[in-house]
Every structure is written in structure tokens, then in C-alpha cells.
Amino acid sequence: MPIYEYRCVDCGTRFEVLRSIQEADEPIACQQCHSAHTNRVLSVFFAQSDGRAVTASGSTCATCHSNSCATCRG
């Protein structure tokens, strides 16, 4: 089951919840103030393996092993 990140519009609290894909966009109450005014936010996943940086997209720059540099204009 994936972990989704949410942000409360009323108090600004960010929190993570384990939910099924089907529930990802369903309303959820803020864990801090219990408001129903929450939005799912896009989280960036980052991992490093074998000396290469890899993002959620799985892409890396062939020259510097980064996704953002002057050479690849990523």
C-alpha cells in the first residue's frame, strides 16, 4: 500500500498516510486540526544506488549522474 502526503489548507500541517490507490484522492481529515480541507501533495522520491542518483522517474544524466545540470539541461 502506498504512502501519500497531504497538506491541510486550514493549518498548513503536512502529513503522510498509508492508503490504497483507490483512496488516494478521497477526502481525509487533518491529523492536527481535524479539518476536512486537505489536499494531496506531490512528493519527490529520491534514492541513491551504485553511485548514481535516481529520482522517481528513474532517469539519470549520462554525463554527471544527475537529473539537473547544465550539460543535460534536465
mmCIF file as gemmi writes it, N, C-alpha and C atoms, coordinates in Angstrom:
data_model
loop_
_atom_site.group_PDB
_atom_site.id
_atom_site.type_symbol
_atom_site.label_atom_id
_atom_site.label_alt_id
_atom_site.label_comp_id
_atom_site.label_asym_id
_atom_site.label_entity_id
_atom_site.label_seq_id
_atom_site.pdbx_PDB_ins_code
_atom_site.Cartn_x
_atom_site.Cartn_y
_atom_site.Cartn_z
_atom_site.occupancy
_atom_site.B_iso_or_equiv
_atom_site.pdbx_formal_charge
_atom_site.auth_seq_id
_atom_site.auth_asym_id
_atom_site.pdbx_PDB_model_num
ATOM 1 N N . MET Axp A 1 ? 0.842 -1.168 0 1 0 ? 1 A 1
ATOM 2 C CA . MET Axp A 1 ? 0 0 0 1 0 ? 1 A 1
ATOM 3 C C . MET Axp A 1 ? 0.898 1.246 0 1 0 ? 1 A 1
ATOM 4 N N . PRO Axp A 2 ? 0.641 2.194 -0.906 1 0 ? 2 A 1
ATOM 5 C CA . PRO Axp A 2 ? 1.485 3.396 -0.999 1 0 ? 2 A 1
ATOM 6 C C . PRO Axp A 2 ? 1.266 4.382 0.142 1 0 ? 2 A 1
ATOM 7 N N . ILE Axp A 3 ? 2.271 5.209 0.366 1 0 ? 3 A 1
ATOM 8 C CA . ILE Axp A 3 ? 2.183 6.303 1.329 1 0 ? 3 A 1
ATOM 9 C C . ILE Axp A 3 ? 1.91 7.573 0.534 1 0 ? 3 A 1
ATOM 10 N N . TYR Axp A 4 ? 0.863 8.296 0.917 1 0 ? 4 A 1
ATOM 11 C CA . TYR Axp A 4 ? 0.525 9.557 0.268 1 0 ? 4 A 1
ATOM 12 C C . TYR Axp A 4 ? 0.74 10.697 1.246 1 0 ? 4 A 1
ATOM 13 N N . GLU Axp A 5 ? 1.125 11.85 0.715 1 0 ? 5 A 1
ATOM 14 C CA . GLU Axp A 5 ? 1.365 13.029 1.533 1 0 ? 5 A 1
ATOM 15 C C . GLU Axp A 5 ? 0.239 14.029 1.287 1 0 ? 5 A 1
ATOM 16 N N . TYR Axp A 6 ? -0.24 14.623 2.373 1 0 ? 6 A 1
ATOM 17 C CA . TYR Axp A 6 ? -1.331 15.586 2.311 1 0 ? 6 A 1
ATOM 18 C C . TYR Axp A 6 ? -0.937 16.855 3.047 1 0 ? 6 A 1
ATOM 19 N N . ARG Axp A 7 ? -1.623 17.962 2.706 1 0 ? 7 A 1
ATOM 20 C CA . ARG Axp A 7 ? -1.405 19.243 3.376 1 0 ? 7 A 1
ATOM 21 C C . ARG Axp A 7 ? -2.768 19.813 3.749 1 0 ? 7 A 1
ATOM 22 N N . CYS Axp A 8 ? -2.876 20.304 4.974 1 0 ? 8 A 1
ATOM 23 C CA . CYS Axp A 8 ? -4.113 20.91 5.454 1 0 ? 8 A 1
ATOM 24 C C . CYS Axp A 8 ? -4.157 22.368 4.991 1 0 ? 8 A 1
ATOM 25 N N . VAL Axp A 9 ? -5.24 22.747 4.343 1 0 ? 9 A 1
ATOM 26 C CA . VAL Axp A 9 ? -5.417 24.116 3.869 1 0 ? 9 A 1
ATOM 27 C C . VAL Axp A 9 ? -5.592 25.067 5.047 1 0 ? 9 A 1
ATOM 28 N N . ASP Axp A 10 ? -6.24 24.617 6.129 1 0 ? 10 A 1
ATOM 29 C CA . ASP Axp A 10 ? -6.542 25.478 7.271 1 0 ? 10 A 1
ATOM 30 C C . ASP Axp A 10 ? -5.342 25.745 8.17 1 0 ? 10 A 1
ATOM 31 N N . CYS Axp A 11 ? -4.575 24.707 8.523 1 0 ? 11 A 1
ATOM 32 C CA . CYS Axp A 11 ? -3.475 24.912 9.481 1 0 ? 11 A 1
ATOM 33 C C . CYS Axp A 11 ? -2.087 24.728 8.873 1 0 ? 11 A 1
ATOM 34 N N . GLY Axp A 12 ? -2.012 24.241 7.622 1 0 ? 12 A 1
ATOM 35 C CA . GLY Axp A 12 ? -0.73 24.091 6.951 1 0 ? 12 A 1
ATOM 36 C C . GLY Axp A 12 ? 0.044 22.834 7.303 1 0 ? 12 A 1
ATOM 37 N N . THR Axp A 13 ? -0.494 21.986 8.147 1 0 ? 13 A 1
ATOM 38 C CA . THR Axp A 13 ? 0.184 20.748 8.54 1 0 ? 13 A 1
ATOM 39 C C . THR Axp A 13 ? 0.321 19.815 7.347 1 0 ? 13 A 1
ATOM 40 N N . ARG Axp A 14 ? 1.5 19.214 7.212 1 0 ? 14 A 1
ATOM 41 C CA . ARG Axp A 14 ? 1.736 18.183 6.199 1 0 ? 14 A 1
ATOM 42 C C . ARG Axp A 14 ? 1.804 16.852 6.927 1 0 ? 14 A 1
ATOM 43 N N . PHE Axp A 15 ? 1.144 15.846 6.354 1 0 ? 15 A 1
ATOM 44 C CA . PHE Axp A 15 ? 1.147 14.526 6.986 1 0 ? 15 A 1
ATOM 45 C C . PHE Axp A 15 ? 1.086 13.441 5.935 1 0 ? 15 A 1
ATOM 46 N N . GLU Axp A 16 ? 1.545 12.253 6.312 1 0 ? 16 A 1
ATOM 47 C CA . GLU Axp A 16 ? 1.573 11.099 5.418 1 0 ? 16 A 1
ATOM 48 C C . GLU Axp A 16 ? 0.594 10.053 5.91 1 0 ? 16 A 1
ATOM 49 N N . VAL Axp A 17 ? -0.024 9.347 4.954 1 0 ? 17 A 1
ATOM 50 C CA . VAL Axp A 17 ? -0.997 8.311 5.295 1 0 ? 17 A 1
ATOM 51 C C . VAL Axp A 17 ? -0.809 7.131 4.346 1 0 ? 17 A 1
ATOM 52 N N . LEU Axp A 18 ? -0.84 5.928 4.901 1 0 ? 18 A 1
ATOM 53 C CA . LEU Axp A 18 ? -0.85 4.704 4.095 1 0 ? 18 A 1
ATOM 54 C C . LEU Axp A 18 ? -2.271 4.485 3.612 1 0 ? 18 A 1
ATOM 55 N N . ARG Axp A 19 ? -2.473 4.522 2.288 1 0 ? 19 A 1
ATOM 56 C CA . ARG Axp A 19 ? -3.814 4.348 1.738 1 0 ? 19 A 1
ATOM 57 C C . ARG Axp A 19 ? -3.722 3.561 0.439 1 0 ? 19 A 1
ATOM 58 N N . SER Axp A 20 ? -4.815 2.93 0.075 1 0 ? 20 A 1
ATOM 59 C CA . SER Axp A 20 ? -4.847 2.234 -1.206 1 0 ? 20 A 1
ATOM 60 C C . SER Axp A 20 ? -4.903 3.269 -2.329 1 0 ? 20 A 1
ATOM 61 N N . ILE Axp A 21 ? -4.553 2.853 -3.521 1 0 ? 21 A 1
ATOM 62 C CA . ILE Axp A 21 ? -4.582 3.743 -4.677 1 0 ? 21 A 1
ATOM 63 C C . ILE Axp A 21 ? -5.996 4.278 -4.902 1 0 ? 21 A 1
ATOM 64 N N . GLN Axp A 22 ? -6.989 3.45 -4.683 1 0 ? 22 A 1
ATOM 65 C CA . GLN Axp A 22 ? -8.373 3.867 -4.875 1 0 ? 22 A 1
ATOM 66 C C . GLN Axp A 22 ? -8.777 4.975 -3.904 1 0 ? 22 A 1
ATOM 67 N N . GLU Axp A 23 ? -8.165 5.035 -2.724 1 0 ? 23 A 1
ATOM 68 C CA . GLU Axp A 23 ? -8.5 6.035 -1.709 1 0 ? 23 A 1
ATOM 69 C C . GLU Axp A 23 ? -7.648 7.298 -1.791 1 0 ? 23 A 1
ATOM 70 N N . ALA Axp A 24 ? -6.644 7.318 -2.649 1 0 ? 24 A 1
ATOM 71 C CA . ALA Axp A 24 ? -5.648 8.392 -2.677 1 0 ? 24 A 1
ATOM 72 C C . ALA Axp A 24 ? -6.245 9.787 -2.754 1 0 ? 24 A 1
ATOM 73 N N . ASP Axp A 25 ? -7.275 9.983 -3.549 1 0 ? 25 A 1
ATOM 74 C CA . ASP Axp A 25 ? -7.865 11.307 -3.715 1 0 ? 25 A 1
ATOM 75 C C . ASP Axp A 25 ? -9.157 11.501 -2.925 1 0 ? 25 A 1
ATOM 76 N N . GLU Axp A 26 ? -9.512 10.52 -2.123 1 0 ? 26 A 1
ATOM 77 C CA . GLU Axp A 26 ? -10.693 10.645 -1.273 1 0 ? 26 A 1
ATOM 78 C C . GLU Axp A 26 ? -10.414 11.648 -0.153 1 0 ? 26 A 1
ATOM 79 N N . PRO Axp A 27 ? -11.432 12.348 0.336 1 0 ? 27 A 1
ATOM 80 C CA . PRO Axp A 27 ? -11.232 13.289 1.448 1 0 ? 27 A 1
ATOM 81 C C . PRO Axp A 27 ? -10.633 12.601 2.676 1 0 ? 27 A 1
ATOM 82 N N . ILE Axp A 28 ? -9.781 13.341 3.378 1 0 ? 28 A 1
ATOM 83 C CA . ILE Axp A 28 ? -9.178 12.833 4.614 1 0 ? 28 A 1
ATOM 84 C C . ILE Axp A 28 ? -9.011 14.004 5.58 1 0 ? 28 A 1
ATOM 85 N N . ALA Axp A 29 ? -9.264 13.757 6.839 1 0 ? 29 A 1
ATOM 86 C CA . ALA Axp A 29 ? -9.161 14.811 7.859 1 0 ? 29 A 1
ATOM 87 C C . ALA Axp A 29 ? -7.706 15.046 8.247 1 0 ? 29 A 1
ATOM 88 N N . CYS Axp A 30 ? -7.395 16.295 8.537 1 0 ? 30 A 1
ATOM 89 C CA . CYS Axp A 30 ? -6.06 16.667 9.005 1 0 ? 30 A 1
ATOM 90 C C . CYS Axp A 30 ? -5.772 15.974 10.33 1 0 ? 30 A 1
ATOM 91 N N . GLN Axp A 31 ? -4.578 15.476 10.478 1 0 ? 31 A 1
ATOM 92 C CA . GLN Axp A 31 ? -4.202 14.782 11.711 1 0 ? 31 A 1
ATOM 93 C C . GLN Axp A 31 ? -3.97 15.752 12.866 1 0 ? 31 A 1
ATOM 94 N N . GLN Axp A 32 ? -3.783 17.038 12.559 1 0 ? 32 A 1
ATOM 95 C CA . GLN Axp A 32 ? -3.523 18.028 13.603 1 0 ? 32 A 1
ATOM 96 C C . GLN Axp A 32 ? -4.815 18.716 14.057 1 0 ? 32 A 1
ATOM 97 N N . CYS Axp A 33 ? -5.544 19.34 13.111 1 0 ? 33 A 1
ATOM 98 C CA . CYS Axp A 33 ? -6.72 20.134 13.485 1 0 ? 33 A 1
ATOM 99 C C . CYS Axp A 33 ? -8.042 19.464 13.117 1 0 ? 33 A 1
ATOM 100 N N . HIS Axp A 34 ? -7.975 18.329 12.457 1 0 ? 34 A 1
ATOM 101 C CA . HIS Axp A 34 ? -9.129 17.523 12.055 1 0 ? 34 A 1
ATOM 102 C C . HIS Axp A 34 ? -10.013 18.194 11.005 1 0 ? 34 A 1
ATOM 103 N N . SER Axp A 35 ? -9.511 19.213 10.328 1 0 ? 35 A 1
ATOM 104 C CA . SER Axp A 35 ? -10.236 19.872 9.251 1 0 ? 35 A 1
ATOM 105 C C . SER Axp A 35 ? -10.362 18.932 8.06 1 0 ? 35 A 1
ATOM 106 N N . ALA Axp A 36 ? -11.437 19.073 7.322 1 0 ? 36 A 1
ATOM 107 C CA . ALA Axp A 36 ? -11.642 18.275 6.112 1 0 ? 36 A 1
ATOM 108 C C . ALA Axp A 36 ? -11.057 18.959 4.881 1 0 ? 36 A 1
ATOM 109 N N . HIS Axp A 37 ? -10.469 20.146 5.044 1 0 ? 37 A 1
ATOM 110 C CA . HIS Axp A 37 ? -9.898 20.907 3.93 1 0 ? 37 A 1
ATOM 111 C C . HIS Axp A 37 ? -8.443 20.518 3.715 1 0 ? 37 A 1
ATOM 112 N N . THR Axp A 38 ? -8.229 19.357 3.128 1 0 ? 38 A 1
ATOM 113 C CA . THR Axp A 38 ? -6.874 18.872 2.866 1 0 ? 38 A 1
ATOM 114 C C . THR Axp A 38 ? -6.708 18.575 1.388 1 0 ? 38 A 1
ATOM 115 N N . ASN Axp A 39 ? -5.473 18.658 0.921 1 0 ? 39 A 1
ATOM 116 C CA . ASN Axp A 39 ? -5.138 18.347 -0.464 1 0 ? 39 A 1
ATOM 117 C C . ASN Axp A 39 ? -3.957 17.391 -0.49 1 0 ? 39 A 1
ATOM 118 N N . ARG Axp A 40 ? -3.986 16.481 -1.451 1 0 ? 40 A 1
ATOM 119 C CA . ARG Axp A 40 ? -2.841 15.601 -1.644 1 0 ? 40 A 1
ATOM 120 C C . ARG Axp A 40 ? -1.746 16.407 -2.327 1 0 ? 40 A 1
ATOM 121 N N . VAL Axp A 41 ? -0.513 16.251 -1.871 1 0 ? 41 A 1
ATOM 122 C CA . VAL Axp A 41 ? 0.618 16.956 -2.469 1 0 ? 41 A 1
ATOM 123 C C . VAL Axp A 41 ? 1.527 15.957 -3.15 1 0 ? 41 A 1
ATOM 124 N N . LEU Axp A 42 ? 2.256 16.448 -4.121 1 0 ? 42 A 1
ATOM 125 C CA . LEU Axp A 42 ? 3.179 15.611 -4.866 1 0 ? 42 A 1
ATOM 126 C C . LEU Axp A 42 ? 4.48 15.481 -4.088 1 0 ? 42 A 1
ATOM 127 N N . SER Axp A 43 ? 4.856 14.277 -3.77 1 0 ? 43 A 1
ATOM 128 C CA . SER Axp A 43 ? 6.096 14.011 -3.049 1 0 ? 43 A 1
ATOM 129 C C . SER Axp A 43 ? 7.172 13.608 -4.039 1 0 ? 43 A 1
ATOM 130 N N . VAL Axp A 44 ? 8.39 13.998 -3.761 1 0 ? 44 A 1
ATOM 131 C CA . VAL Axp A 44 ? 9.517 13.622 -4.604 1 0 ? 44 A 1
ATOM 132 C C . VAL Axp A 44 ? 10.242 12.468 -3.934 1 0 ? 44 A 1
ATOM 133 N N . PHE Axp A 45 ? 10.415 11.397 -4.663 1 0 ? 45 A 1
ATOM 134 C CA . PHE Axp A 45 ? 11.122 10.228 -4.164 1 0 ? 45 A 1
ATOM 135 C C . PHE Axp A 45 ? 12.548 10.281 -4.68 1 0 ? 45 A 1
ATOM 136 N N . PHE Axp A 46 ? 13.512 10.015 -3.809 1 0 ? 46 A 1
ATOM 137 C CA . PHE Axp A 46 ? 14.915 10.046 -4.196 1 0 ? 46 A 1
ATOM 138 C C . PHE Axp A 46 ? 15.627 8.853 -3.575 1 0 ? 46 A 1
ATOM 139 N N . ALA Axp A 47 ? 16.44 8.188 -4.382 1 0 ? 47 A 1
ATOM 140 C CA . ALA Axp A 47 ? 17.25 7.077 -3.879 1 0 ? 47 A 1
ATOM 141 C C . ALA Axp A 47 ? 18.618 7.151 -4.536 1 0 ? 47 A 1
ATOM 142 N N . GLN Axp A 48 ? 19.611 6.597 -3.875 1 0 ? 48 A 1
ATOM 143 C CA . GLN Axp A 48 ? 20.955 6.577 -4.446 1 0 ? 48 A 1
ATOM 144 C C . GLN Axp A 48 ? 21.449 5.14 -4.414 1 0 ? 48 A 1
ATOM 145 N N . SER Axp A 49 ? 21.979 4.693 -5.556 1 0 ? 49 A 1
ATOM 146 C CA . SER Axp A 49 ? 22.434 3.322 -5.668 1 0 ? 49 A 1
ATOM 147 C C . SER Axp A 49 ? 23.618 3.256 -6.621 1 0 ? 49 A 1
ATOM 148 N N . ASP Axp A 50 ? 24.617 2.505 -6.288 1 0 ? 50 A 1
ATOM 149 C CA . ASP Axp A 50 ? 25.791 2.31 -7.139 1 0 ? 50 A 1
ATOM 150 C C . ASP Axp A 50 ? 26.428 3.631 -7.58 1 0 ? 50 A 1
ATOM 151 N N . GLY Axp A 51 ? 26.372 4.629 -6.724 1 0 ? 51 A 1
ATOM 152 C CA . GLY Axp A 51 ? 26.989 5.905 -7.044 1 0 ? 51 A 1
ATOM 153 C C . GLY Axp A 51 ? 26.202 6.761 -8.011 1 0 ? 51 A 1
ATOM 154 N N . ARG Axp A 52 ? 24.984 6.327 -8.393 1 0 ? 52 A 1
ATOM 155 C CA . ARG Axp A 52 ? 24.141 7.106 -9.298 1 0 ? 52 A 1
ATOM 156 C C . ARG Axp A 52 ? 22.929 7.621 -8.534 1 0 ? 52 A 1
ATOM 157 N N . ALA Axp A 53 ? 22.553 8.854 -8.78 1 0 ? 53 A 1
ATOM 158 C CA . ALA Axp A 53 ? 21.343 9.409 -8.196 1 0 ? 53 A 1
ATOM 159 C C . ALA Axp A 53 ? 20.171 9.064 -9.091 1 0 ? 53 A 1
ATOM 160 N N . VAL Axp A 54 ? 19.084 8.596 -8.511 1 0 ? 54 A 1
ATOM 161 C CA . VAL Axp A 54 ? 17.916 8.207 -9.282 1 0 ? 54 A 1
ATOM 162 C C . VAL Axp A 54 ? 16.687 8.835 -8.641 1 0 ? 54 A 1
ATOM 163 N N . THR Axp A 55 ? 15.831 9.449 -9.456 1 0 ? 55 A 1
ATOM 164 C CA . THR Axp A 55 ? 14.59 10.02 -8.946 1 0 ? 55 A 1
ATOM 165 C C . THR Axp A 55 ? 13.451 9.054 -9.208 1 0 ? 55 A 1
ATOM 166 N N . ALA Axp A 56 ? 12.241 9.442 -8.842 1 0 ? 56 A 1
ATOM 167 C CA . ALA Axp A 56 ? 11.075 8.588 -9.031 1 0 ? 56 A 1
ATOM 168 C C . ALA Axp A 56 ? 10.884 8.21 -10.489 1 0 ? 56 A 1
ATOM 169 N N . SER Axp A 57 ? 11.295 9.075 -11.401 1 0 ? 57 A 1
ATOM 170 C CA . SER Axp A 57 ? 11.151 8.769 -12.815 1 0 ? 57 A 1
ATOM 171 C C . SER Axp A 57 ? 12.157 7.714 -13.27 1 0 ? 57 A 1
ATOM 172 N N . GLY Axp A 58 ? 13.216 7.512 -12.459 1 0 ? 58 A 1
ATOM 173 C CA . GLY Axp A 58 ? 14.226 6.517 -12.795 1 0 ? 58 A 1
ATOM 174 C C . GLY Axp A 58 ? 15.269 7.014 -13.76 1 0 ? 58 A 1
ATOM 175 N N . SER Axp A 59 ? 15.201 8.292 -14.132 1 0 ? 59 A 1
ATOM 176 C CA . SER Axp A 59 ? 16.151 8.795 -15.118 1 0 ? 59 A 1
ATOM 177 C C . SER Axp A 59 ? 17.36 9.429 -14.451 1 0 ? 59 A 1
ATOM 178 N N . THR Axp A 60 ? 18.479 9.339 -15.126 1 0 ? 60 A 1
ATOM 179 C CA . THR Axp A 60 ? 19.702 9.991 -14.676 1 0 ? 60 A 1
ATOM 180 C C . THR Axp A 60 ? 20.395 10.602 -15.873 1 0 ? 60 A 1
ATOM 181 N N . CYS Axp A 61 ? 21.227 11.579 -15.631 1 0 ? 61 A 1
ATOM 182 C CA . CYS Axp A 61 ? 22.012 12.197 -16.694 1 0 ? 61 A 1
ATOM 183 C C . CYS Axp A 61 ? 23.2 11.276 -16.981 1 0 ? 61 A 1
ATOM 184 N N . ALA Axp A 62 ? 23.47 11.013 -18.233 1 0 ? 62 A 1
ATOM 185 C CA . ALA Axp A 62 ? 24.555 10.112 -18.604 1 0 ? 62 A 1
ATOM 186 C C . ALA Axp A 62 ? 25.925 10.688 -18.279 1 0 ? 62 A 1
ATOM 187 N N . THR Axp A 63 ? 26.034 12.013 -18.233 1 0 ? 63 A 1
ATOM 188 C CA . THR Axp A 63 ? 27.323 12.652 -18.01 1 0 ? 63 A 1
ATOM 189 C C . THR Axp A 63 ? 27.665 12.782 -16.534 1 0 ? 63 A 1
ATOM 190 N N . CYS Axp A 64 ? 26.769 13.336 -15.752 1 0 ? 64 A 1
ATOM 191 C CA . CYS Axp A 64 ? 27.093 13.625 -14.357 1 0 ? 64 A 1
ATOM 192 C C . CYS Axp A 64 ? 26.27 12.825 -13.36 1 0 ? 64 A 1
ATOM 193 N N . HIS Axp A 65 ? 25.428 11.94 -13.834 1 0 ? 65 A 1
ATOM 194 C CA . HIS Axp A 65 ? 24.581 11.124 -12.962 1 0 ? 65 A 1
ATOM 195 C C . HIS Axp A 65 ? 23.652 11.974 -12.114 1 0 ? 65 A 1
ATOM 196 N N . SER Axp A 66 ? 23.123 13.009 -12.707 1 0 ? 66 A 1
ATOM 197 C CA . SER Axp A 66 ? 22.176 13.892 -12.03 1 0 ? 66 A 1
ATOM 198 C C . SER Axp A 66 ? 21.002 14.119 -12.956 1 0 ? 66 A 1
ATOM 199 N N . ASN Axp A 67 ? 19.9 14.609 -12.433 1 0 ? 67 A 1
ATOM 200 C CA . ASN Axp A 67 ? 18.755 14.926 -13.285 1 0 ? 67 A 1
ATOM 201 C C . ASN Axp A 67 ? 18.692 16.393 -13.628 1 0 ? 67 A 1
ATOM 202 N N . SER Axp A 68 ? 19.578 17.18 -13.099 1 0 ? 68 A 1
ATOM 203 C CA . SER Axp A 68 ? 19.54 18.602 -13.373 1 0 ? 68 A 1
ATOM 204 C C . SER Axp A 68 ? 20.954 19.147 -13.422 1 0 ? 68 A 1
ATOM 205 N N . CYS Axp A 69 ? 21.43 19.437 -14.623 1 0 ? 69 A 1
ATOM 206 C CA . CYS Axp A 69 ? 22.756 20.016 -14.775 1 0 ? 69 A 1
ATOM 207 C C . CYS Axp A 69 ? 22.818 20.804 -16.067 1 0 ? 69 A 1
ATOM 208 N N . ALA Axp A 70 ? 23.832 21.618 -16.251 1 0 ? 70 A 1
ATOM 209 C CA . ALA Axp A 70 ? 23.971 22.44 -17.446 1 0 ? 70 A 1
ATOM 210 C C . ALA Axp A 70 ? 24.186 21.586 -18.696 1 0 ? 70 A 1
ATOM 211 N N . THR Axp A 71 ? 24.832 20.421 -18.546 1 0 ? 71 A 1
ATOM 212 C CA . THR Axp A 71 ? 25.143 19.574 -19.689 1 0 ? 71 A 1
ATOM 213 C C . THR Axp A 71 ? 23.893 18.956 -20.288 1 0 ? 71 A 1
ATOM 214 N N . CYS Axp A 72 ? 23.039 18.371 -19.468 1 0 ? 72 A 1
ATOM 215 C CA . CYS Axp A 72 ? 21.859 17.678 -19.974 1 0 ? 72 A 1
ATOM 216 C C . CYS Axp A 72 ? 20.623 18.569 -19.984 1 0 ? 72 A 1
ATOM 217 N N . ARG Axp A 73 ? 20.721 19.729 -19.369 1 0 ? 73 A 1
ATOM 218 C CA . ARG Axp A 73 ? 19.617 20.674 -19.278 1 0 ? 73 A 1
ATOM 219 C C . ARG Axp A 73 ? 18.356 20.031 -18.705 1 0 ? 73 A 1
ATOM 220 N N . GLY Axp A 74 ? 18.574 19.088 -17.715 1 0 ? 74 A 1
ATOM 221 C CA . GLY Axp A 74 ? 17.458 18.386 -17.118 1 0 ? 74 A 1
ATOM 222 C C . GLY Axp A 74 ? 16.72 19.188 -16.096 1 0 ? 74 A 1
